[in-house]
mmCIF file of N, CA and C in Angstrom:
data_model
loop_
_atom_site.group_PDB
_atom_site.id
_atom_site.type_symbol
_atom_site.label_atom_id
_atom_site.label_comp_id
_atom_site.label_asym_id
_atom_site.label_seq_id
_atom_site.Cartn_x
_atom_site.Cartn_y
_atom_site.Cartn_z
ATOM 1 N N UNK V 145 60.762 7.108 50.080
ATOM 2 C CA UNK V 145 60.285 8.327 49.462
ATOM 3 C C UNK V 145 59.290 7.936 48.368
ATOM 4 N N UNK V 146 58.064 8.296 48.429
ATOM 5 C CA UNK V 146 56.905 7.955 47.655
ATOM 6 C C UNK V 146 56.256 9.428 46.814
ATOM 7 N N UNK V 147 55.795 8.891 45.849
ATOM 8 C CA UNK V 147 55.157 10.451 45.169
ATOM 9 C C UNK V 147 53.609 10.034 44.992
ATOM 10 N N UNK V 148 53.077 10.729 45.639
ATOM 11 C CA UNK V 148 51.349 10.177 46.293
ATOM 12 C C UNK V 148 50.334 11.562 45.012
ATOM 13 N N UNK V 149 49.592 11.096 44.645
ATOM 14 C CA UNK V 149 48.924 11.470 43.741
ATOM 15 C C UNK V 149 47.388 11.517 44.237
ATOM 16 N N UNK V 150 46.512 12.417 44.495
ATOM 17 C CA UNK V 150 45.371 12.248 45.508
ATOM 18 C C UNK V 150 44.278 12.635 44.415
ATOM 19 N N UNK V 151 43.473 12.102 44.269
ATOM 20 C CA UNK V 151 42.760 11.859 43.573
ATOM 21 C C UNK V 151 40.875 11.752 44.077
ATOM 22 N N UNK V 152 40.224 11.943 43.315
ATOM 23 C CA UNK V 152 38.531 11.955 43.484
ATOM 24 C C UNK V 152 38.044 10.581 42.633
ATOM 25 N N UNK V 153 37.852 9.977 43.380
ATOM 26 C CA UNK V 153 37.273 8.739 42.686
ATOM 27 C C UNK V 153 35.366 8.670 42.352
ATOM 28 N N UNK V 154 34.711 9.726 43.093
ATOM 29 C CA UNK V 154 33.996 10.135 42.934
ATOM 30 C C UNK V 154 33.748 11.018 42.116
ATOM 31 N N UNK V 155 33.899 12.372 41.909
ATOM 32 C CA UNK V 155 34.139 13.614 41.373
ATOM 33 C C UNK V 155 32.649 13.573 39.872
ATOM 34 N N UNK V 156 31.861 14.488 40.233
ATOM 35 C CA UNK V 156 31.094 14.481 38.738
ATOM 36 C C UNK V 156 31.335 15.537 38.237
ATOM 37 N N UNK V 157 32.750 16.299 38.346
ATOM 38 C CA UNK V 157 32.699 17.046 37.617
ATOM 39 C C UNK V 157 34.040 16.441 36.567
ATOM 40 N N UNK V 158 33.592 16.803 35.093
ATOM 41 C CA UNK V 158 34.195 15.875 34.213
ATOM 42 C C UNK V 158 35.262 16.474 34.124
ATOM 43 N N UNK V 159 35.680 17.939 34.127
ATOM 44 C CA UNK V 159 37.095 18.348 33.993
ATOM 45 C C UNK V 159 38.107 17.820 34.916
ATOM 46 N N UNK V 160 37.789 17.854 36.301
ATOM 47 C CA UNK V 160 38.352 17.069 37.413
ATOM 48 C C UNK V 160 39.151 15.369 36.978
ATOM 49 N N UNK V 161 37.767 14.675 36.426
ATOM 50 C CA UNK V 161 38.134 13.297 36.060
ATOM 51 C C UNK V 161 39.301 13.662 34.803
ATOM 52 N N UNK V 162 39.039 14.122 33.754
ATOM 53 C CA UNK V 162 39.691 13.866 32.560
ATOM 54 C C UNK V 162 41.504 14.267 33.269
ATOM 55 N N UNK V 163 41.631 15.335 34.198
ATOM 56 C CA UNK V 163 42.410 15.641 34.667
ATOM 57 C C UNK V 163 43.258 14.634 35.634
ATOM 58 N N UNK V 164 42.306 13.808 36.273
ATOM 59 C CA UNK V 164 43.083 12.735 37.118
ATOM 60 C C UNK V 164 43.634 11.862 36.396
ATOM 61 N N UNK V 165 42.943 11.672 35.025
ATOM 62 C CA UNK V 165 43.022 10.587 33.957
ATOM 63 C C UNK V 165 44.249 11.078 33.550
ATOM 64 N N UNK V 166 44.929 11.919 32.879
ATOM 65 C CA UNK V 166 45.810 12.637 32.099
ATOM 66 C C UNK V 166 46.981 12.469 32.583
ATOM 67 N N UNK V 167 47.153 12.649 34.281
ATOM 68 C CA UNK V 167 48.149 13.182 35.202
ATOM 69 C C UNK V 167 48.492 11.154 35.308
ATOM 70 N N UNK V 168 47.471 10.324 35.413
ATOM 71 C CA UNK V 168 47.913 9.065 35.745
ATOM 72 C C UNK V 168 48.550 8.525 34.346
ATOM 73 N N UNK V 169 47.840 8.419 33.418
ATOM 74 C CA UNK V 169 48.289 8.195 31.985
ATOM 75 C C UNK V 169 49.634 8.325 31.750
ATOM 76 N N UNK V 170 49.792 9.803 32.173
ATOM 77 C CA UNK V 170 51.442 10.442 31.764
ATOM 78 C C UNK V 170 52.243 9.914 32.965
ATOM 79 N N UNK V 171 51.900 9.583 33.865
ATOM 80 C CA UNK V 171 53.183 9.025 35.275
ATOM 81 C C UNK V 171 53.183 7.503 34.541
ATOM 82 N N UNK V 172 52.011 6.730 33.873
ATOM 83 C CA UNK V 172 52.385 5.249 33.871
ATOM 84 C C UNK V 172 52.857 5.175 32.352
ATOM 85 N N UNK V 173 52.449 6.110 31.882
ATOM 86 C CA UNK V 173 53.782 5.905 30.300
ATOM 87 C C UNK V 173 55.346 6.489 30.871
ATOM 88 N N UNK V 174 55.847 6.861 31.367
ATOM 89 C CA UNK V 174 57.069 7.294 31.651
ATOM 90 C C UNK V 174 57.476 6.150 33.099
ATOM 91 N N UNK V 175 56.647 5.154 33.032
ATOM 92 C CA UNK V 175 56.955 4.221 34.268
ATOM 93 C C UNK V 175 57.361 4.688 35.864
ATOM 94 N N UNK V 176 56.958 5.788 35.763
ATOM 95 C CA UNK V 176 57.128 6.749 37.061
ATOM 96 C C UNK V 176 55.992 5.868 38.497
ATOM 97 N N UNK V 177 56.728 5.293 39.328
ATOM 98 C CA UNK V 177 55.705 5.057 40.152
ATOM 99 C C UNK V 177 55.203 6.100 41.143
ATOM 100 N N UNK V 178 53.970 5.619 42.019
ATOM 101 C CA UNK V 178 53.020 6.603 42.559
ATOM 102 C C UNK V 178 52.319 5.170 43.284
ATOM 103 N N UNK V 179 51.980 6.314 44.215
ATOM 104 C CA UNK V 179 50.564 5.910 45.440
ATOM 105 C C UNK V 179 49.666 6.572 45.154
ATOM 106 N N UNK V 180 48.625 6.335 44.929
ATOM 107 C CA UNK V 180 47.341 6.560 44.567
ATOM 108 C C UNK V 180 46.638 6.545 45.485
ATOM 109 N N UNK V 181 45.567 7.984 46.446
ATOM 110 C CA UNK V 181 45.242 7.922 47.269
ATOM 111 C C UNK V 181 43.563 8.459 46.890
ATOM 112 N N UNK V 182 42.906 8.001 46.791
ATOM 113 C CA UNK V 182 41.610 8.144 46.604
ATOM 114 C C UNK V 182 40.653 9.002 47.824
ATOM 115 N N UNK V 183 40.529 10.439 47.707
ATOM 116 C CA UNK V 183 40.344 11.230 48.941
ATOM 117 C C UNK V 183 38.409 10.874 48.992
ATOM 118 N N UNK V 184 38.053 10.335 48.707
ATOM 119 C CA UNK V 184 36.208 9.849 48.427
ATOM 120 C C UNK V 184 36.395 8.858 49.224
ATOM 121 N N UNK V 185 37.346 7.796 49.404
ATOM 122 C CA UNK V 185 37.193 6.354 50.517
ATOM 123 C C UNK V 185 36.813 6.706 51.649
ATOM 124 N N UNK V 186 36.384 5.613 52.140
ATOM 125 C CA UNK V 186 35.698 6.058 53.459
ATOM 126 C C UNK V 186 36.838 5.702 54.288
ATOM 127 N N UNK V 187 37.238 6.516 55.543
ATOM 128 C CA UNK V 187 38.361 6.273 55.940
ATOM 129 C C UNK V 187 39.466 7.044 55.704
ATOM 130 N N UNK V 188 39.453 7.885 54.653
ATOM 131 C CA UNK V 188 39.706 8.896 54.216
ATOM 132 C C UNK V 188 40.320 10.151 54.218
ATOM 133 N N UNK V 189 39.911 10.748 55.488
ATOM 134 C CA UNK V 189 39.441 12.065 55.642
ATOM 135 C C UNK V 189 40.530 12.583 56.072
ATOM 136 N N UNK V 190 41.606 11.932 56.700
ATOM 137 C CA UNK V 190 43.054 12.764 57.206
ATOM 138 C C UNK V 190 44.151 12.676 56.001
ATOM 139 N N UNK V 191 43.394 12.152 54.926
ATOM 140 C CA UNK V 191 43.941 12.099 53.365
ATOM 141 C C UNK V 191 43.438 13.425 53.049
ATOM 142 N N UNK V 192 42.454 13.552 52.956
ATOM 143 C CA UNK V 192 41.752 14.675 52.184
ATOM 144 C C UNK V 192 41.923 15.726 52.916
ATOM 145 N N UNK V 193 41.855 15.846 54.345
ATOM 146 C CA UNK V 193 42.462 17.286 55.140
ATOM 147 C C UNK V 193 43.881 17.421 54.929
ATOM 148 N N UNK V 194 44.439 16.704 54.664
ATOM 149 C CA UNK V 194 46.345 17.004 54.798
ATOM 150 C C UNK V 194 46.397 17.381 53.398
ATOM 151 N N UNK V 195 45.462 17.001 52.149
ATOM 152 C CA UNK V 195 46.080 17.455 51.036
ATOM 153 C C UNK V 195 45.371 18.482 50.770
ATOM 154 N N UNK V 196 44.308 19.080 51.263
ATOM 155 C CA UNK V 196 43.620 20.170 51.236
ATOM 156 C C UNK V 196 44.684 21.293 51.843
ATOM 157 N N UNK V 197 44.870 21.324 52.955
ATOM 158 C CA UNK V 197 45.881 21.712 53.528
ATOM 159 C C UNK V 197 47.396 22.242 53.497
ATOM 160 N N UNK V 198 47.742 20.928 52.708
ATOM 161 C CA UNK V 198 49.189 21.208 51.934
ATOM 162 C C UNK V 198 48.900 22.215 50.761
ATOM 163 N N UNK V 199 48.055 21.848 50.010
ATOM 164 C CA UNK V 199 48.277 22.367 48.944
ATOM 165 C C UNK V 199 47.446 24.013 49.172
ATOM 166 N N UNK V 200 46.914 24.189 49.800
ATOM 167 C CA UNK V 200 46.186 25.293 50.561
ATOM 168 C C UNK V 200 47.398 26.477 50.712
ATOM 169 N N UNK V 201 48.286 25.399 51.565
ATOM 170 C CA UNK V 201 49.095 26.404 52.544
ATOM 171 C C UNK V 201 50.516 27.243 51.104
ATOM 172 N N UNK V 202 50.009 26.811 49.877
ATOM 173 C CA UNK V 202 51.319 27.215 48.738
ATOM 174 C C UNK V 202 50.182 28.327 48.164
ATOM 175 N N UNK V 203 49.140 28.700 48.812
ATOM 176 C CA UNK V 203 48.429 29.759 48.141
ATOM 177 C C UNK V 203 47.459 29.291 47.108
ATOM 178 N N UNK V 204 46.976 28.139 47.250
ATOM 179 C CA UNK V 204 45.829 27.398 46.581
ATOM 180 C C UNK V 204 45.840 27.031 45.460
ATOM 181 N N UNK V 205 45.326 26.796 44.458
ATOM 182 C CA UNK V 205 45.995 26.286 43.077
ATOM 183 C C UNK V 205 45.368 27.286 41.756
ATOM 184 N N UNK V 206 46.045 27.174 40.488
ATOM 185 C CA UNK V 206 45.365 27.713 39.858
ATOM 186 C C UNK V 206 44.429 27.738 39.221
ATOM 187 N N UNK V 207 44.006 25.926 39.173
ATOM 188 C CA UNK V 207 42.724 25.578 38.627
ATOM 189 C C UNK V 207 41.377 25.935 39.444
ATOM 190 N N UNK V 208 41.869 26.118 40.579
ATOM 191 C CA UNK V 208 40.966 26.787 41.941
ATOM 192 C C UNK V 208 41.713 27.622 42.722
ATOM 193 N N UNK V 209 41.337 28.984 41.926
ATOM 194 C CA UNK V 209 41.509 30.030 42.902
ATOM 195 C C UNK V 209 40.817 30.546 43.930
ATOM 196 N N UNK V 210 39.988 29.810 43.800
ATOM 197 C CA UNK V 210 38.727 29.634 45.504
ATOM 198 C C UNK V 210 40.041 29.101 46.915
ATOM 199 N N UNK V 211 40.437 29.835 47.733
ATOM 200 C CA UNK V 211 41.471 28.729 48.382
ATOM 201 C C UNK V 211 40.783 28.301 49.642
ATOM 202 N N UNK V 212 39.232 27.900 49.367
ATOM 203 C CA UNK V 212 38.539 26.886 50.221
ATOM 204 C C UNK V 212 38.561 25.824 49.805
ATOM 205 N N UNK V 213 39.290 25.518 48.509
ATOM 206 C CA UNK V 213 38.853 24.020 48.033
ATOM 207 C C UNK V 213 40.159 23.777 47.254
ATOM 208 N N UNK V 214 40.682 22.264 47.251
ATOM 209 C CA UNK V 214 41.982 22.497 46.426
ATOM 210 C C UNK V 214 41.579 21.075 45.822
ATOM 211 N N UNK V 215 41.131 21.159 44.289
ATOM 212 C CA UNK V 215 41.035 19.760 43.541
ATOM 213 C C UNK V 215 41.701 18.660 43.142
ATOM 214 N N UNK V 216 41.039 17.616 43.153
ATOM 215 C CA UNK V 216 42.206 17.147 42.887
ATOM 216 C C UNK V 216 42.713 17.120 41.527
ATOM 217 N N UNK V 217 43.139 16.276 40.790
ATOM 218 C CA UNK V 217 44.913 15.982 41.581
ATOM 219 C C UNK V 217 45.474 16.578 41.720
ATOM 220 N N UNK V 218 46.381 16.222 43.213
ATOM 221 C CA UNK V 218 47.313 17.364 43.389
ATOM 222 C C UNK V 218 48.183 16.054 44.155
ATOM 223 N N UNK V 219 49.430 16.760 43.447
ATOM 224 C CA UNK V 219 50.443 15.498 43.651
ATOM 225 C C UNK V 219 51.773 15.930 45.047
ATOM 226 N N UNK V 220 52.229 15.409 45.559
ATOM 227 C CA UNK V 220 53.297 15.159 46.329
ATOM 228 C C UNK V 220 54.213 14.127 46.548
ATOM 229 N N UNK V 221 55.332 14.578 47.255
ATOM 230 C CA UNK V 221 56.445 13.341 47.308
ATOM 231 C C UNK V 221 56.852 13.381 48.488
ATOM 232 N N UNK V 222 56.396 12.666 49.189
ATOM 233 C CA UNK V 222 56.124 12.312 50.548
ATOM 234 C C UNK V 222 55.459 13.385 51.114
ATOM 235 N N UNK V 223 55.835 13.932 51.914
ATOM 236 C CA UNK V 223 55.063 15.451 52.381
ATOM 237 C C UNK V 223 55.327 16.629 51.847
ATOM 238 N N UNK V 224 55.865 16.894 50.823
ATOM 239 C CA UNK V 224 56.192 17.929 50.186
ATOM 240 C C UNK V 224 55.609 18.016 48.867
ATOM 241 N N UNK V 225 54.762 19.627 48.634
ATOM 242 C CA UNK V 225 53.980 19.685 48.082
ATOM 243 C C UNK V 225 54.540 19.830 46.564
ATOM 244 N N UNK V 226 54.377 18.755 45.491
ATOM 245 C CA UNK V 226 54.649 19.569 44.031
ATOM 246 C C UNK V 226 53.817 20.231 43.442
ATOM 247 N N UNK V 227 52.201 20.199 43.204
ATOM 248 C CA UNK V 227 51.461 20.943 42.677
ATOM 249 C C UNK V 227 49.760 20.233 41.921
ATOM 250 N N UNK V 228 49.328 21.100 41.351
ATOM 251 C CA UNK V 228 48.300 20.536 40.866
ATOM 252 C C UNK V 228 48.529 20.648 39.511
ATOM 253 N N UNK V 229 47.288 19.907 39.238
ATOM 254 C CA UNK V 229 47.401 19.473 37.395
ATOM 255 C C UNK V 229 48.376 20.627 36.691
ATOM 256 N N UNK V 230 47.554 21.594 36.558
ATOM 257 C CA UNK V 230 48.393 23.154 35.671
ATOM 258 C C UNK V 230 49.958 22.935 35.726
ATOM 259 N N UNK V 231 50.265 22.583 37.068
ATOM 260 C CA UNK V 231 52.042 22.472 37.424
ATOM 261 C C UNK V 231 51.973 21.603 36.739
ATOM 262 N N UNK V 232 51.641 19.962 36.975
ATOM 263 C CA UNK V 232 52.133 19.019 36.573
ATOM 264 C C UNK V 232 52.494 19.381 34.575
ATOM 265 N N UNK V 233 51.028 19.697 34.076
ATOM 266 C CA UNK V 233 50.660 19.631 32.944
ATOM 267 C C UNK V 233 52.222 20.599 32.002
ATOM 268 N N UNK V 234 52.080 21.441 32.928
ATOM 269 C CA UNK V 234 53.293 22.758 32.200
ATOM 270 C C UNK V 234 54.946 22.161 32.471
ATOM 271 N N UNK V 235 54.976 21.139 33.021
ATOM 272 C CA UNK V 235 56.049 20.668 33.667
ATOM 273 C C UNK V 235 56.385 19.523 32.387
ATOM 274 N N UNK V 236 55.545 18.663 32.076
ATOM 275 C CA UNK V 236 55.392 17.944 31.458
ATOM 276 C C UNK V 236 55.607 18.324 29.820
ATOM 277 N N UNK V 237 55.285 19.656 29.576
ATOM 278 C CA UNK V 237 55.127 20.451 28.174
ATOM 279 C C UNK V 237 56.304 20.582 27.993
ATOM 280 N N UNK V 238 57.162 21.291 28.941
ATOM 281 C CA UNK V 238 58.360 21.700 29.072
ATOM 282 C C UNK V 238 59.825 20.862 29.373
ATOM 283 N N UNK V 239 59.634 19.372 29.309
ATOM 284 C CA UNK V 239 60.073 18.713 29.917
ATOM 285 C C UNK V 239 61.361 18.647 31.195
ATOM 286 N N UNK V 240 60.357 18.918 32.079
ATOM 287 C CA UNK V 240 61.079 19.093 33.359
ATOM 288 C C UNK V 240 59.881 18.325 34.564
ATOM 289 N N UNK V 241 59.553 17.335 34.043
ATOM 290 C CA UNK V 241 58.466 16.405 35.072
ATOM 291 C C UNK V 241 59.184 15.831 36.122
ATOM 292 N N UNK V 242 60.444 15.394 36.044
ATOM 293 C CA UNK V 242 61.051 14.590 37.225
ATOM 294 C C UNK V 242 61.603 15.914 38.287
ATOM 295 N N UNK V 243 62.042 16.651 37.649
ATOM 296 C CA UNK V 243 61.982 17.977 38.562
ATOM 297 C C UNK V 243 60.620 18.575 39.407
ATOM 298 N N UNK V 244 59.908 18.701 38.851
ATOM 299 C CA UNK V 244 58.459 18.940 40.000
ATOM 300 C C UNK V 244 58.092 18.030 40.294
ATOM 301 N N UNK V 245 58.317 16.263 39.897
ATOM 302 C CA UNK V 245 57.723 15.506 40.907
ATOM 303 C C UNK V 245 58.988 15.419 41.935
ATOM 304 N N UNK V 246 60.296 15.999 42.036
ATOM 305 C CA UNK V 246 61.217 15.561 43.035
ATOM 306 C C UNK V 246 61.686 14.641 42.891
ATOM 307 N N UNK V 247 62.172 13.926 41.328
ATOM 308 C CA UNK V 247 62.493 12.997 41.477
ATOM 309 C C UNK V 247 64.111 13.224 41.355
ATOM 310 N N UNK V 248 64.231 14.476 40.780
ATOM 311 C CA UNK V 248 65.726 14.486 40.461
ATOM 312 C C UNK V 248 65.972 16.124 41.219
ATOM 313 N N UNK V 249 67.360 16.575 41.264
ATOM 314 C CA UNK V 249 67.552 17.936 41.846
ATOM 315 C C UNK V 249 66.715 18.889 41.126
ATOM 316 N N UNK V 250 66.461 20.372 41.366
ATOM 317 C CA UNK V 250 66.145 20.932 40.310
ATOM 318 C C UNK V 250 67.233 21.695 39.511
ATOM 319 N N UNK V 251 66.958 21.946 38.899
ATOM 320 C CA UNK V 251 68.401 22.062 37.282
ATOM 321 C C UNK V 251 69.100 20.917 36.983
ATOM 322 N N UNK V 252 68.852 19.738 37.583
ATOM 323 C CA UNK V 252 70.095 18.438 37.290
ATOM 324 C C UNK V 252 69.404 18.263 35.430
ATOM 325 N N UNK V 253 68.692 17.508 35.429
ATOM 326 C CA UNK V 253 68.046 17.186 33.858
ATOM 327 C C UNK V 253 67.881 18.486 32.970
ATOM 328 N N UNK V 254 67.127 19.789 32.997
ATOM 329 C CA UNK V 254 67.439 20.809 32.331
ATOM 330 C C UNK V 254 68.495 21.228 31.978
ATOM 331 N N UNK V 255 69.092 21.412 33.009
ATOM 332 C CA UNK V 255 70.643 22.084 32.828
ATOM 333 C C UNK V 255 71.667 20.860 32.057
ATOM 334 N N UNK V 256 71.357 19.198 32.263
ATOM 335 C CA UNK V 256 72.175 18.817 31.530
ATOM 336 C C UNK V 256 71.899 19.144 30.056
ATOM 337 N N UNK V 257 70.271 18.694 29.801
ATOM 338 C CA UNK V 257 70.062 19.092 28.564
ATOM 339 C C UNK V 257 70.197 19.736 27.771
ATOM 340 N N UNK V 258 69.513 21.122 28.616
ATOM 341 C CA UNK V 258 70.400 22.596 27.713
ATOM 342 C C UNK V 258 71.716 22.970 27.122
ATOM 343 N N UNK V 259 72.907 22.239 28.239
ATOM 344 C CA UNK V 259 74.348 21.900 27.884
ATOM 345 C C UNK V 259 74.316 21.204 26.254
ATOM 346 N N UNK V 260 73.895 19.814 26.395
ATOM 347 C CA UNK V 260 73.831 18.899 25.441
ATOM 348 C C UNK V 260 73.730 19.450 24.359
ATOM 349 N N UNK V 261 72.367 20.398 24.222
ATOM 350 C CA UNK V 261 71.936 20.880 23.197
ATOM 351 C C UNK V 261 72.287 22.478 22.399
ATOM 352 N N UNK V 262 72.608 22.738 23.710
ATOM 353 C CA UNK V 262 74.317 23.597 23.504
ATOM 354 C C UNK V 262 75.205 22.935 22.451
ATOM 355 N N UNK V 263 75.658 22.413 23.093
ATOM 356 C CA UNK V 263 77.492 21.718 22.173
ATOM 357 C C UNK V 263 76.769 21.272 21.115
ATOM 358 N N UNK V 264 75.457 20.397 21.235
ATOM 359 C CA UNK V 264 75.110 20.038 19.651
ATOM 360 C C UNK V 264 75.297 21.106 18.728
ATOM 361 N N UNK V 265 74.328 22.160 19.169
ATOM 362 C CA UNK V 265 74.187 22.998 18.236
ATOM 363 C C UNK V 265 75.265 23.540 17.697
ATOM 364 N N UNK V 266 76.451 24.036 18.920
ATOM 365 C CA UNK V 266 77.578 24.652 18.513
ATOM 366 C C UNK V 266 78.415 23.365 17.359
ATOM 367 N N UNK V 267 78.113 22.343 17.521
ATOM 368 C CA UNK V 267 79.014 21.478 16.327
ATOM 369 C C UNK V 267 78.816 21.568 15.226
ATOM 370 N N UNK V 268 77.295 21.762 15.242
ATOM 371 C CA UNK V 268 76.487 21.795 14.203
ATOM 372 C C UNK V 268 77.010 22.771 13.213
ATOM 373 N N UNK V 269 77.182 24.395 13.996
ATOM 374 C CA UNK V 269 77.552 25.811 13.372
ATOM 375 C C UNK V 269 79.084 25.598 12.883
ATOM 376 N N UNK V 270 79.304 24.952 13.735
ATOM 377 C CA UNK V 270 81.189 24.530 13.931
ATOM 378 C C UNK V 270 81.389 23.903 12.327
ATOM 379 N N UNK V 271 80.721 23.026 11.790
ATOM 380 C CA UNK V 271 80.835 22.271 10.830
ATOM 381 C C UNK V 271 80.287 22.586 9.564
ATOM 382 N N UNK V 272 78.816 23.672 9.735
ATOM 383 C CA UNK V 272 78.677 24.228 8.691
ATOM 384 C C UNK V 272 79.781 25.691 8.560
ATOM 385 N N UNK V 273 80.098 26.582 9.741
ATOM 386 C CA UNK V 273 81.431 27.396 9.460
ATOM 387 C C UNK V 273 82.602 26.592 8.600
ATOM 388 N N UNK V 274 83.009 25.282 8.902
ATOM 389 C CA UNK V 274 83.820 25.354 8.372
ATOM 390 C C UNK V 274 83.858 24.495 6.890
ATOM 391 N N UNK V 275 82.622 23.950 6.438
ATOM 392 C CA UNK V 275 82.604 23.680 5.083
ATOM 393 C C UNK V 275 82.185 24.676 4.474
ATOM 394 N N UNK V 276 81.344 26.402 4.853
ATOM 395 C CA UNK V 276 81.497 27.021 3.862
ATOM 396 C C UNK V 276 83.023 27.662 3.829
ATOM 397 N N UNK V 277 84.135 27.414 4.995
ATOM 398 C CA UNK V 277 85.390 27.927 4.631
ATOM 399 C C UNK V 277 86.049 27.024 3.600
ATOM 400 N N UNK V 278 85.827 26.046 3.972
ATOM 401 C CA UNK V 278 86.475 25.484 2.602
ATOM 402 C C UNK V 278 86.152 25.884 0.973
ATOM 403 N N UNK V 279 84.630 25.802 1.027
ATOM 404 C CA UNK V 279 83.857 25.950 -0.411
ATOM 405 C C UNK V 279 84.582 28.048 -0.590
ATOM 406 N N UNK V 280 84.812 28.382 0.125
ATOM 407 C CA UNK V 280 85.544 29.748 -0.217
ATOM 408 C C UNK V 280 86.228 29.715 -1.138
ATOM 409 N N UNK V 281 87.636 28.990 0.206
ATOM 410 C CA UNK V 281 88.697 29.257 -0.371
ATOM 411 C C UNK V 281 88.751 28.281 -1.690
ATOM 412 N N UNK V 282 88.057 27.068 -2.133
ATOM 413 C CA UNK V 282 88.120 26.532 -3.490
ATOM 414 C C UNK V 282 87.764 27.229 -4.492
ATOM 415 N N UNK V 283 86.825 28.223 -4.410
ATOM 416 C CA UNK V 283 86.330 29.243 -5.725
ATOM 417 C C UNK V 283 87.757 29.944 -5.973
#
């Protein structure tokens, strides 16, 4: 199971690049591996139709709502589509990245977290409730 990242190695349009840049940056600081598929190689082209395609067939993306063209990056894990930059980027904000790349169930990491940060908090209230009960009843 691989998470393939398709990419314009060409591309002059600079939002495109800074975007491929961003999406790789953030997978190799979190040591997340990836296949890197460069849809510009020559040789190419059943790269660039299958991810045109995939990502086509989820109703096109939001950075291109043209759904003749789907930019890159747009990432997957093995054949299953996770999304383009916007997903990745909002995924990443929110921290739930291993969830849209498929690396983990979805709700496994949120839902533990939210728990976690649950009971923290409740200890937290738990402990200030009960030192102002004490400081009460001492007055």
């Amino acid at each position: 199971m691989v998470l393939k990242v398709f990419i314009s190695g060409m591309s002059g349009n600079k939002e495109v690049k800074k975007r491929q840049q961003r999406v790789l940056m953030i997978l190799d600081s979190k040591s997340i591996k990836y296949e890197l598929i460069d849809i510009t190689e020559p040789g190419k082209e059943s790269e660039k139709d299958f991810m045109q395609t995939k990502s086509l067939s989820k109703g096109g993306t939001v950075s291109d709502p043209d759904p003749k063209h789907a930019l890159p990056p747009q990432i997957f894990f093995d054949e299953e589509y996770c999304g383009d930059y916007d997903g990745f980027d909002l995924a990443n904000e929110i921290d739930t990245l291993e969830e849209f790349l498929r690396l983990v169930p979805p709700g496994t990491k949120a839902a533990a977290e939210a728990a976690a940060a649950e009971a923290k908090e409740n200890g937290e209230k738990d402990d200030k409730e009960n030192k102002e009960n004490v400081e009460v009843q001492e007055v």
